[in-house]
Amino acid sequence: MAIVRVALPVAIDQLFDYWSPSGLEIQKGSVLRARLGRRRLVGIAVDRVEASNVAPERVAAVDEILTVLPPLPEDLCALAAFVSEYYQQPIGQCFAQLLPPLNSTVAARQPLAERYRITAAGRAALGRHANTRSMRLRQLQSAFCASEGAATEEVRGFGSQAWRTFALWRKQQFVEPLPASQRIASRGSVLNPEQEAAVTDAMAEMDRFAPSLVQGITGSGKTEVYFAAVARVLAAGHQALLLVPEINLTPQLEQRIAGALPDVSLAVLHSGLSSAARLSRWLAAARGDAQLVVGTRLAVYTPLPRLGLIVVDEEHDVSFRQQDGVRYHARDVAIYRARLRDVPVILGSATPSLESYAHARGGRYRWLKLSRRAIARSVLPTVRLVPNRASDSHEGLGASLRQAIAGRMERGEQTLLFVNRRGFAPSLLCVACAWKAMCRRCTARLVVHRDAAVLRCHHCGYTEELPKACPACGNQDLLPLGFGTQRLERALSELYPGARILRVDRDSTRRKGTFAKMRDAIEAGEVDILVGTQMLAKGHDFPRLTLVGVLGADNALYSADFRATERLFALLEQVAGRAGRGSMPGEVVVQTDFPDHPLYTALVGHDYDRFAETLLAERQRLALPPFAHLALLTAEAPGREAVTAFLERAVAQGRALVAASGLRCEVYSPVAAGLARRAGLERGQALVQSAERPALHEFLPRWKALLEPTMQRRVRWTFDIDPLEFA
């Protein structure tokens, strides 16, 4: 009997053998249901073999094939296998990421393309049975084989049986939409010479893997470069994938795409969609109906039979890293997928990650620079550094910043005040006994939310009422420490009574559609002062916004994370870039206690290259990424003793393996995580470092094999490869 090896969405890192009942034509990539114990799970057929190592009586049959989804293409299966191997994640969970939500079936409601043509798979499969079909179906097949394909309306005329066959052939990917290449024309703004050169260089070899880094200052027109590259790919009959870091960036991007590529068939994918919408758009992409797919990190796994280009916008953004469930970096997965499909990949950023910057500097990526703003009269904003703790401050706002805001109010221009802390204040202190409000489930302070009169943990969601007196000593003089968006909003209302103030953070945009309404109000000039977190720091274009004020930026300089300054510069340069994007000049006012810090010196000159070179030299001296490669073993359990015991044993096994194998890896002693307890679980970690990536990736699976037999039910552990944080 034929044996099918199936990837199931479980934490065990193995494939499961099932036998294939007669009548089920299971292919590699087929999506199916199978039983595992008492559960009936959706899995993916990874391989077919003649025999199983499992005893025959223990091999169960596949229940059914899910016909609502086509078999997954070979490149996606290879991509899932790569993610499992590289990131040391369970293979079944990696394959599960390839699938859309399956609690809704909408395949029959999909819009059809104007014309369809036969695929290579269809030509081979249908050719074997050509003589057994009716005359009408042979005519149908002949129509699809024509160079111009068959019009959908023409297929309707072949009768009901032919129409049902047409639907089946679409599911089986025997036919595909005929690309309407003549309709794909860019209507975007005329590219300047730098943009033209970037498009030409990035797309010089459209039929092979070629990574490019487009490093352009804020407002330089990187998006127009992406659109021009996409237009070339679509005109050649291919599909394109554009990844963005945030859900909130997709609506504005959709509008810009509609203007630049009005005839393109677009599918937007992100976690905020309903299950039915995600399934619908996934199927449109898989059939080839969607020419351009725009999405957040989950979209990197979208099936695209005619993929010709991948673009990763804001490639430095940490949102591309998935920290829960299967851990991976969507930018790096996108690059590997482009290599598998042998297509170009474009990474774009004003402040590239040091890894990408080093690759470009070393010649691994084409380095394409945009050094001036796309709008002729628009220039980068001036940056002023002003004292943070001035005696004339009011609720954290210094006199220089208050005067700058007043000036914009008089001229009818807009201001953005950036503070990367939501809530009213980051902590609550008793001035009598020094009690601080702490989360009962995490080693973290509770954040004051004055609007809801609660204390809330931003790590686990724990909430309690805002106390009227200190629970330790009864003192009623409780002091909110620090500033969040809510406190800043209240202070601005007191300082500028007539101002139209809008706060934009996760708390104020929880309801669906709220952020879109806020963005429309800003663009319509119905807002004078914006108060926001990093939600407003990237991708948004508000021509009337001419002033950006930055508060609390110094907090990141105290971080123990070696990436903290890199991230801070990227964030500040992005938020600074919101100012003066139209014809009116912009200004950025940064309140700081450290005006001579190299980060702020580079920010004043908008000189990312200078700052990046300084950081790279520092990283090289300290043997840190990108000059070294890291992996983190993380563990959590209800008790600290179990975490410590597991990690100490794991480190001992790792060090013994290094000594026996001679691999050039260093296994460090275990430590508590940056957040030592989260949601009631104690957390710890052990770091592995190597100057040689091959040595690290030879060590990790061997170390993992030693750890798995000693797994404890109360300790949950995983690997984090190329970790971006140690929280």
PDB file of C-alpha atoms in Angstrom, residues 45 140 185 189 263 527 559 586 593:
ATOM      1  CA  ALA A  45       1.326  15.506   2.265  1.00  0.00           C
ATOM      2  CA  LEU A 140     -12.969  23.100 -24.327  1.00  0.00           C
ATOM      3  CA  ALA A 185       0.780  50.438 -17.098  1.00  0.00           C
ATOM      4  CA  SER A 189       4.530  60.199 -10.790  1.00  0.00           C
ATOM      5  CA  ASP A 263      -5.677  47.882 -13.648  1.00  0.00           C
ATOM      6  CA  VAL A 527      -6.345  67.875  13.316  1.00  0.00           C
ATOM      7  CA  SER A 559      19.018  49.564  27.479  1.00  0.00           C
ATOM      8  CA  GLY A 586       9.824  70.719   8.294  1.00  0.00           C
ATOM      9  CA  ASP A 593      19.920  64.985  28.145  1.00  0.00           C
TER      10      ASP A 593
END
